[in-house]
């Protein structure tokens, strides 16, 4: 006698394979840029906080972070008068991938290109009585005049 159709084992295996593909492959094709923007923001937040800590631990240092549309990094030689340098370790440099950029705005919505920190960790070269922002697409880093740096 000839049987038509699929066995129960074949149907279950097919459903499991489709389920695995739905969980692993589909999000890669359907994901939005918001997750990547959040990850980029978090990396930039870590770099800015590290430079702030450097300024608080070494009071004779002119620690600052330089910001361009495509990168956030310390200046060459950690001297604020020098240009941005990407020659540091990857944990100190954040480069924006294609499709992303960094935009800055102080309390007056004026752009800034660097943040200098004093020995208390407060930004000293930008006006941040209300939050200053480093924007990455739809997410941002906020800086307060008292030195608070957080994701917003």
Backbone as JSON Lines, residues from 0, in Angstrom:
{"i":0,"aa":"X","n":[0.83,-1.16,0.0],"ca":[0.0,0.0,0.0],"c":[0.89,1.24,0.0]}
{"i":1,"aa":"X","n":[0.58,2.19,-0.86],"ca":[1.36,3.4,-1.0],"c":[0.75,4.49,-0.13]}
{"i":2,"aa":"X","n":[1.63,5.1,0.69],"ca":[1.15,6.17,1.57],"c":[1.44,7.52,0.93]}
{"i":3,"aa":"X","n":[0.5,8.44,1.07],"ca":[0.66,9.8,0.57],"c":[0.86,10.76,1.75]}
{"i":4,"aa":"X","n":[1.66,11.81,1.54],"ca":[1.84,12.82,2.58],"c":[3.17,12.64,3.31]}
{"i":5,"aa":"X","n":[3.32,13.42,4.38],"ca":[4.55,13.42,5.17],"c":[4.33,12.73,6.49]}
{"i":6,"aa":"X","n":[5.41,12.18,7.04],"ca":[5.31,11.57,8.36],"c":[5.39,12.65,9.42]}
{"i":7,"aa":"X","n":[5.02,12.31,10.61],"ca":[5.05,13.26,11.73],"c":[6.47,13.74,12.0]}
{"i":8,"aa":"X","n":[7.45,12.87,11.89],"ca":[8.85,13.23,12.13],"c":[9.32,14.26,11.1]}
{"i":9,"aa":"X","n":[8.97,14.05,9.85],"ca":[9.35,15.0,8.8],"c":[8.72,16.38,9.04]}
{"i":10,"aa":"X","n":[7.5,16.43,9.46],"ca":[6.83,17.7,9.75],"c":[7.48,18.42,10.93]}
{"i":11,"aa":"X","n":[7.81,17.7,11.97],"ca":[8.44,18.3,13.15],"c":[9.82,18.84,12.81]}
{"i":12,"aa":"X","n":[10.59,18.08,12.06],"ca":[11.93,18.55,11.66],"c":[11.82,19.81,10.81]}
{"i":13,"aa":"X","n":[10.87,19.86,9.91],"ca":[10.67,21.04,9.07],"c":[10.29,22.25,9.92]}
{"i":14,"aa":"X","n":[9.42,22.08,10.88],"ca":[9.02,23.18,11.76],"c":[10.19,23.67,12.6]}
{"i":15,"aa":"X","n":[11.01,22.76,13.11],"ca":[12.19,23.14,13.9],"c":[13.18,23.93,13.04]}
{"i":16,"aa":"X","n":[13.43,23.48,11.82],"ca":[14.36,24.19,10.93],"c":[13.84,25.59,10.61]}
{"i":17,"aa":"X","n":[12.57,25.72,10.33],"ca":[11.98,27.04,10.06],"c":[12.08,27.93,11.3]}
{"i":18,"aa":"X","n":[11.85,27.35,12.47],"ca":[11.97,28.11,13.72],"c":[13.37,28.61,13.97]}
{"i":19,"aa":"X","n":[14.36,27.76,13.73],"ca":[15.76,28.17,13.91],"c":[16.12,29.29,12.94]}
{"i":20,"aa":"X","n":[15.7,29.17,11.69],"ca":[15.97,30.22,10.71],"c":[15.28,31.53,11.09]}
{"i":21,"aa":"X","n":[14.07,31.45,11.62],"ca":[13.34,32.65,12.01],"c":[14.02,33.37,13.16]}
{"i":22,"aa":"X","n":[14.6,32.61,14.08],"ca":[15.25,33.21,15.24],"c":[16.63,33.76,14.9]}
{"i":23,"aa":"X","n":[17.37,33.13,14.02],"ca":[18.75,33.54,13.76],"c":[18.92,34.41,12.51]}
{"i":24,"aa":"X","n":[18.32,34.04,11.43],"ca":[18.59,34.74,10.16],"c":[17.67,35.92,9.92]}
{"i":25,"aa":"X","n":[16.43,35.81,10.24],"ca":[15.46,36.87,9.93],"c":[15.81,38.21,10.58]}
{"i":26,"aa":"X","n":[16.21,38.26,11.84],"ca":[16.53,39.57,12.43],"c":[17.68,40.29,11.72]}
{"i":27,"aa":"X","n":[18.59,39.56,11.13],"ca":[19.69,40.19,10.39],"c":[19.18,40.95,9.17]}
{"i":28,"aa":"X","n":[18.15,40.42,8.54],"ca":[17.61,41.06,7.34],"c":[16.58,42.13,7.67]}
{"i":29,"aa":"X","n":[15.96,42.02,8.82],"ca":[14.88,42.93,9.17],"c":[15.26,43.95,10.23]}
{"i":30,"aa":"X","n":[16.5,43.92,10.73],"ca":[16.87,44.81,11.83],"c":[16.96,46.25,11.36]}
{"i":31,"aa":"X","n":[16.78,47.16,12.31],"ca":[16.87,48.58,12.0],"c":[18.23,49.11,12.46]}
{"i":32,"aa":"X","n":[18.5,50.34,12.1],"ca":[19.77,50.95,12.48],"c":[19.77,51.43,13.92]}
{"i":33,"aa":"X","n":[18.64,51.36,14.6],"ca":[18.58,51.88,15.97],"c":[19.47,51.06,16.92]}
{"i":34,"aa":"X","n":[19.56,49.77,16.7],"ca":[20.43,48.95,17.56],"c":[21.9,49.31,17.34]}
{"i":35,"aa":"X","n":[22.27,49.52,16.08],"ca":[23.65,49.88,15.78],"c":[23.97,51.29,16.3]}
{"i":36,"aa":"X","n":[23.0,52.2,16.21],"ca":[23.19,53.55,16.72],"c":[23.35,53.53,18.24]}
{"i":37,"aa":"X","n":[22.59,52.7,18.92],"ca":[22.7,52.58,20.37],"c":[24.06,52.01,20.75]}
{"i":38,"aa":"X","n":[24.53,51.02,20.04],"ca":[25.85,50.45,20.32],"c":[26.95,51.48,20.07]}
{"i":39,"aa":"X","n":[26.84,52.25,19.01],"ca":[27.81,53.3,18.71],"c":[27.79,54.37,19.8]}
{"i":40,"aa":"X","n":[26.6,54.76,20.23],"ca":[26.47,55.73,21.31],"c":[27.12,55.22,22.6]}
{"i":41,"aa":"X","n":[26.9,53.95,22.91],"ca":[27.47,53.38,24.13],"c":[29.0,53.34,24.08]}
{"i":42,"aa":"X","n":[29.56,53.05,22.92],"ca":[31.03,53.07,22.77],"c":[31.56,54.49,22.93]}
{"i":43,"aa":"X","n":[30.88,55.45,22.34],"ca":[31.3,56.85,22.47],"c":[31.17,57.32,23.92]}
{"i":44,"aa":"X","n":[30.12,56.91,24.6],"ca":[29.92,57.25,26.0],"c":[31.07,56.72,26.86]}
{"i":45,"aa":"X","n":[31.51,55.51,26.58],"ca":[32.63,54.92,27.32],"c":[33.91,55.71,27.09]}
{"i":46,"aa":"X","n":[34.17,56.14,25.86],"ca":[35.38,56.92,25.57],"c":[35.35,58.26,26.28]}
{"i":47,"aa":"X","n":[34.23,58.96,26.23],"ca":[34.12,60.27,26.88],"c":[34.28,60.13,28.4]}
{"i":48,"aa":"X","n":[33.67,59.11,28.98],"ca":[33.83,58.89,30.43],"c":[35.27,58.55,30.8]}
{"i":49,"aa":"X","n":[35.95,57.77,29.96],"ca":[37.36,57.44,30.24],"c":[38.23,58.68,30.22]}
{"i":50,"aa":"X","n":[38.0,59.59,29.28],"ca":[38.77,60.83,29.22],"c":[38.45,61.69,30.45]}
{"i":51,"aa":"X","n":[37.2,61.7,30.87],"ca":[36.81,62.45,32.07],"c":[37.54,61.88,33.3]}
{"i":52,"aa":"X","n":[37.59,60.56,33.42],"ca":[38.3,59.94,34.54],"c":[39.79,60.26,34.48]}
{"i":53,"aa":"X","n":[40.35,60.28,33.3],"ca":[41.77,60.63,33.15],"c":[42.03,62.04,33.68]}
{"i":54,"aa":"X","n":[41.13,62.97,33.38],"ca":[41.28,64.35,33.86],"c":[41.17,64.42,35.37]}
{"i":55,"aa":"X","n":[40.33,63.61,35.96],"ca":[40.16,63.65,37.41],"c":[41.32,62.97,38.14]}
{"i":56,"aa":"X","n":[41.93,61.98,37.53],"ca":[43.02,61.27,38.18],"c":[44.37,61.93,37.98]}
{"i":57,"aa":"X","n":[44.53,62.67,36.91],"ca":[45.8,63.33,36.62],"c":[45.51,64.82,36.44]}
{"i":58,"aa":"X","n":[45.55,65.57,37.55],"ca":[45.12,66.97,37.52],"c":[46.06,67.86,36.73]}
{"i":59,"aa":"X","n":[47.27,67.41,36.43],"ca":[48.21,68.2,35.63],"c":[48.03,67.95,34.13]}
{"i":60,"aa":"X","n":[47.11,67.1,33.78],"ca":[46.87,66.72,32.38],"c":[45.77,67.6,31.79]}
{"i":61,"aa":"X","n":[45.92,67.97,30.55],"ca":[44.86,68.72,29.85],"c":[44.03,67.73,29.06]}
{"i":62,"aa":"X","n":[43.33,66.86,29.75],"ca":[42.56,65.81,29.09],"c":[41.35,66.39,28.38]}
{"i":63,"aa":"X","n":[41.21,65.98,27.14],"ca":[40.03,66.38,26.37],"c":[39.76,65.3,25.33]}
{"i":64,"aa":"X","n":[38.59,65.4,24.76],"ca":[38.19,64.5,23.7],"c":[37.77,65.35,22.5]}
{"i":65,"aa":"X","n":[38.23,64.97,21.33],"ca":[37.91,65.68,20.09],"c":[36.76,64.95,19.4]}
{"i":66,"aa":"X","n":[35.89,65.73,18.78],"ca":[34.7,65.16,18.14],"c":[34.6,65.7,16.72]}
{"i":67,"aa":"X","n":[34.54,64.8,15.77],"ca":[34.26,65.17,14.38],"c":[33.0,64.42,13.97]}
{"i":68,"aa":"X","n":[32.53,64.65,12.77],"ca":[31.34,63.95,12.29],"c":[31.59,62.45,12.17]}
{"i":69,"aa":"X","n":[32.86,62.06,11.98],"ca":[33.15,60.65,11.74],"c":[33.89,59.94,12.87]}
{"i":70,"aa":"X","n":[34.34,60.68,13.9],"ca":[35.12,60.02,14.96],"c":[35.06,60.8,16.26]}
{"i":71,"aa":"X","n":[35.24,60.06,17.35],"ca":[35.44,60.62,18.69],"c":[36.7,59.97,19.22]}
{"i":72,"aa":"X","n":[37.7,60.8,19.57],"ca":[38.98,60.27,20.01],"c":[39.75,61.36,20.75]}
{"i":73,"aa":"X","n":[40.76,60.96,21.52],"ca":[41.63,61.97,22.14],"c":[42.51,62.63,21.08]}
{"i":74,"aa":"X","n":[43.02,63.81,21.38],"ca":[43.96,64.44,20.45],"c":[45.33,63.77,20.55]}
{"i":75,"aa":"X","n":[46.17,64.02,19.58],"ca":[47.53,63.47,19.59],"c":[48.25,63.91,20.85]}
{"i":76,"aa":"X","n":[48.88,62.96,21.52],"ca":[49.63,63.25,22.74],"c":[48.76,63.67,23.91]}
{"i":77,"aa":"X","n":[47.46,63.46,23.82],"ca":[46.5,63.89,24.85],"c":[46.61,65.38,25.15]}
{"i":78,"aa":"X","n":[47.08,66.16,24.19],"ca":[47.2,67.61,24.36],"c":[46.09,68.27,23.53]}
{"i":79,"aa":"X","n":[45.26,69.06,24.17],"ca":[44.07,69.63,23.52],"c":[44.38,70.55,22.35]}
{"i":80,"aa":"X","n":[45.59,71.07,22.27],"ca":[45.91,71.94,21.14],"c":[46.18,71.14,19.88]}
{"i":81,"aa":"X","n":[46.43,69.85,20.0],"ca":[46.7,69.0,18.84],"c":[45.4,68.53,18.18]}
{"i":82,"aa":"X","n":[45.52,68.08,16.97],"ca":[44.37,67.56,16.22],"c":[43.99,66.18,16.72]}
{"i":83,"aa":"X","n":[42.81,65.75,16.33],"ca":[42.33,64.42,16.7],"c":[43.28,63.36,16.16]}
{"i":84,"aa":"X","n":[43.46,62.3,16.94],"ca":[44.35,61.21,16.52],"c":[43.63,59.89,16.67]}
{"i":85,"aa":"X","n":[43.67,59.08,15.62],"ca":[43.08,57.74,15.69],"c":[44.17,56.69,15.88]}
{"i":86,"aa":"X","n":[45.36,57.13,16.32],"ca":[46.47,56.21,16.52],"c":[46.42,55.53,17.88]}
{"i":87,"aa":"X","n":[45.39,55.77,18.66],"ca":[45.25,55.16,19.97],"c":[44.65,53.76,19.85]}
{"i":88,"aa":"X","n":[44.61,53.04,20.98],"ca":[43.97,51.74,21.0],"c":[42.49,51.89,20.63]}
{"i":89,"aa":"X","n":[41.91,50.79,20.18],"ca":[40.52,50.85,19.71],"c":[39.54,51.19,20.83]}
{"i":90,"aa":"X","n":[39.93,50.99,22.1],"ca":[39.02,51.34,23.18],"c":[38.99,52.85,23.45]}
{"i":91,"aa":"X","n":[39.87,53.62,22.8],"ca":[39.89,55.07,22.97],"c":[39.42,55.81,21.73]}
{"i":92,"aa":"X","n":[39.11,55.1,20.67],"ca":[38.7,55.72,19.41],"c":[37.38,55.1,18.97]}
{"i":93,"aa":"X","n":[36.42,55.97,18.64],"ca":[35.14,55.5,18.11],"c":[34.97,56.11,16.73]}
{"i":94,"aa":"X","n":[34.94,55.27,15.71],"ca":[34.73,55.73,14.34],"c":[33.31,55.4,13.92]}
{"i":95,"aa":"X","n":[32.65,56.37,13.33],"ca":[31.27,56.16,12.89],"c":[31.27,55.37,11.59]}
{"i":96,"aa":"X","n":[30.54,54.25,11.54],"ca":[30.45,53.49,10.29],"c":[29.62,54.25,9.25]}
{"i":97,"aa":"X","n":[29.62,53.75,8.05],"ca":[28.87,54.38,6.96],"c":[27.39,54.52,7.35]}
{"i":98,"aa":"X","n":[26.84,55.68,7.11],"ca":[25.44,55.92,7.43],"c":[25.23,56.55,8.79]}
{"i":99,"aa":"X","n":[26.29,56.71,9.57],"ca":[26.19,57.3,10.9],"c":[27.13,58.49,11.01]}
{"i":100,"aa":"X","n":[26.78,59.44,11.85],"ca":[27.67,60.57,12.11],"c":[27.37,61.13,13.5]}
{"i":101,"aa":"X","n":[28.34,61.87,14.03],"ca":[28.2,62.51,15.33],"c":[27.87,63.98,15.11]}
{"i":102,"aa":"X","n":[26.85,64.47,15.79],"ca":[26.53,65.9,15.79],"c":[26.52,66.36,17.24]}
{"i":103,"aa":"X","n":[27.04,67.57,17.48],"ca":[27.12,68.1,18.83],"c":[26.29,69.37,18.95]}
{"i":104,"aa":"X","n":[25.82,69.66,20.17],"ca":[25.08,70.89,20.43],"c":[25.2,71.24,21.91]}
{"i":105,"aa":"X","n":[25.6,72.49,22.19],"ca":[25.63,72.93,23.58],"c":[24.27,73.51,23.95]}
{"i":106,"aa":"X","n":[24.19,74.21,25.09],"ca":[22.9,74.72,25.55],"c":[22.31,75.76,24.6]}
{"i":107,"aa":"X","n":[23.15,76.39,23.77],"ca":[22.68,77.39,22.81],"c":[22.52,76.8,21.41]}
{"i":108,"aa":"X","n":[22.57,75.49,21.31],"ca":[22.52,74.75,20.04],"c":[23.69,75.07,19.12]}
{"i":109,"aa":"X","n":[24.78,75.54,19.69],"ca":[26.01,75.75,18.92],"c":[26.82,74.47,18.93]}
{"i":110,"aa":"X","n":[27.42,74.15,17.8],"ca":[28.23,72.93,17.7],"c":[29.56,73.13,18.43]}
{"i":111,"aa":"X","n":[30.1,72.05,18.97],"ca":[31.43,72.07,19.58],"c":[32.24,70.91,19.06]}
{"i":112,"aa":"X","n":[33.57,71.06,19.05],"ca":[34.44,70.03,18.47],"c":[35.32,69.36,19.5]}
{"i":113,"aa":"X","n":[35.3,69.81,20.74],"ca":[36.08,69.14,21.78],"c":[35.44,69.4,23.13]}
{"i":114,"aa":"X","n":[35.74,68.51,24.07],"ca":[35.31,68.68,25.45],"c":[36.56,68.58,26.31]}
{"i":115,"aa":"X","n":[36.85,69.63,27.04],"ca":[37.94,69.63,28.01],"c":[37.33,69.44,29.39]}
{"i":116,"aa":"X","n":[37.98,68.64,30.21],"ca":[37.49,68.41,31.56],"c":[38.46,69.0,32.57]}
{"i":117,"aa":"X","n":[37.91,69.58,33.66],"ca":[38.76,70.06,34.74],"c":[39.03,68.92,35.71]}
{"i":118,"aa":"X","n":[39.73,69.21,36.81],"ca":[40.12,68.16,37.75],"c":[38.93,67.58,38.52]}
{"i":119,"aa":"X","n":[37.76,68.21,38.42],"ca":[36.55,67.68,39.04],"c":[35.69,66.91,38.04]}
{"i":120,"aa":"X","n":[36.15,66.81,36.79],"ca":[35.41,66.08,35.77],"c":[34.33,66.9,35.09]}
{"i":121,"aa":"X","n":[34.34,68.21,35.31],"ca":[33.33,69.09,34.7],"c":[33.83,69.58,33.34]}
{"i":122,"aa":"X","n":[32.95,69.65,32.35],"ca":[33.36,70.22,31.07],"c":[33.62,71.72,31.26]}
{"i":123,"aa":"X","n":[34.8,72.18,30.83],"ca":[35.14,73.57,31.11],"c":[35.15,74.47,29.88]}
{"i":124,"aa":"X","n":[35.03,73.91,28.72],"ca":[35.1,74.75,27.52],"c":[33.78,74.89,26.77]}
{"i":125,"aa":"X","n":[32.71,74.27,27.28],"ca":[31.41,74.38,26.63],"c":[30.35,74.74,27.67]}
{"i":126,"aa":"X","n":[29.33,75.45,27.24],"ca":[28.25,75.86,28.12],"c":[27.21,74.75,28.19]}
{"i":127,"aa":"X","n":[27.08,74.14,29.36],"ca":[26.16,73.01,29.53],"c":[25.26,73.19,30.74]}
{"i":128,"aa":"X","n":[24.75,74.4,30.98],"ca":[23.83,74.58,32.11],"c":[22.6,73.71,31.93]}
{"i":129,"aa":"X","n":[22.1,73.63,30.72],"ca":[21.16,72.58,30.36],"c":[21.99,71.57,29.57]}
{"i":130,"aa":"X","n":[21.46,70.43,29.32],"ca":[22.26,69.33,28.76],"c":[22.87,69.67,27.4]}
{"i":131,"aa":"X","n":[24.16,69.41,27.27],"ca":[24.83,69.41,25.97],"c":[24.67,68.01,25.4]}
{"i":132,"aa":"X","n":[24.66,67.89,24.08],"ca":[24.41,66.58,23.48],"c":[25.42,66.25,22.39]}
{"i":133,"aa":"X","n":[25.73,64.96,22.34],"ca":[26.44,64.38,21.21],"c":[25.43,63.39,20.6]}
{"i":134,"aa":"X","n":[24.92,63.72,19.45],"ca":[23.84,62.96,18.82],"c":[24.41,61.94,17.84]}
{"i":135,"aa":"X","n":[23.86,60.71,17.9],"ca":[24.17,59.66,16.94],"c":[22.83,59.16,16.41]}
{"i":136,"aa":"X","n":[22.45,59.61,15.23],"ca":[21.14,59.3,14.65],"c":[20.04,59.65,15.65]}
{"i":137,"aa":"X","n":[19.31,58.67,16.17],"ca":[18.18,58.96,17.06],"c":[18.5,58.8,18.54]}
{"i":138,"aa":"X","n":[19.75,58.58,18.91],"ca":[20.15,58.46,20.31],"c":[21.24,59.49,20.6]}
{"i":139,"aa":"X","n":[21.47,59.76,21.89],"ca":[22.42,60.82,22.22],"c":[23.14,60.55,23.53]}
{"i":140,"aa":"X","n":[24.24,61.28,23.71],"ca":[24.97,61.35,24.97],"c":[24.71,62.75,25.51]}
{"i":141,"aa":"X","n":[24.34,62.86,26.77],"ca":[24.1,64.16,27.4],"c":[25.2,64.45,28.4]}
{"i":142,"aa":"X","n":[25.62,65.71,28.46],"ca":[26.62,66.17,29.41],"c":[26.0,67.3,30.22]}
{"i":143,"aa":"X","n":[26.2,67.27,31.53],"ca":[25.74,68.32,32.41],"c":[26.91,69.14,32.89]}
{"i":144,"aa":"X","n":[26.68,70.38,33.29],"ca":[27.73,71.27,33.76],"c":[28.45,70.7,34.98]}
{"i":145,"aa":"X","n":[27.74,69.91,35.8],"ca":[28.34,69.33,37.0],"c":[29.23,68.13,36.69]}
{"i":146,"aa":"X","n":[29.25,67.67,35.45],"ca":[30.12,66.57,35.06],"c":[29.41,65.27,34.79]}
{"i":147,"aa":"X","n":[28.08,65.23,34.96],"ca":[27.35,64.0,34.68],"c":[27.35,63.74,33.17]}
{"i":148,"aa":"X","n":[27.67,62.51,32.8],"ca":[27.66,62.1,31.4],"c":[26.81,60.84,31.33]}
{"i":149,"aa":"X","n":[25.76,60.86,30.51],"ca":[24.83,59.75,30.48],"c":[24.16,59.61,29.12]}
{"i":150,"aa":"X","n":[23.6,58.44,28.89],"ca":[22.86,58.19,27.66],"c":[21.48,58.83,27.78]}
{"i":151,"aa":"X","n":[21.06,59.51,26.74],"ca":[19.73,60.14,26.78],"c":[19.04,59.99,25.43]}
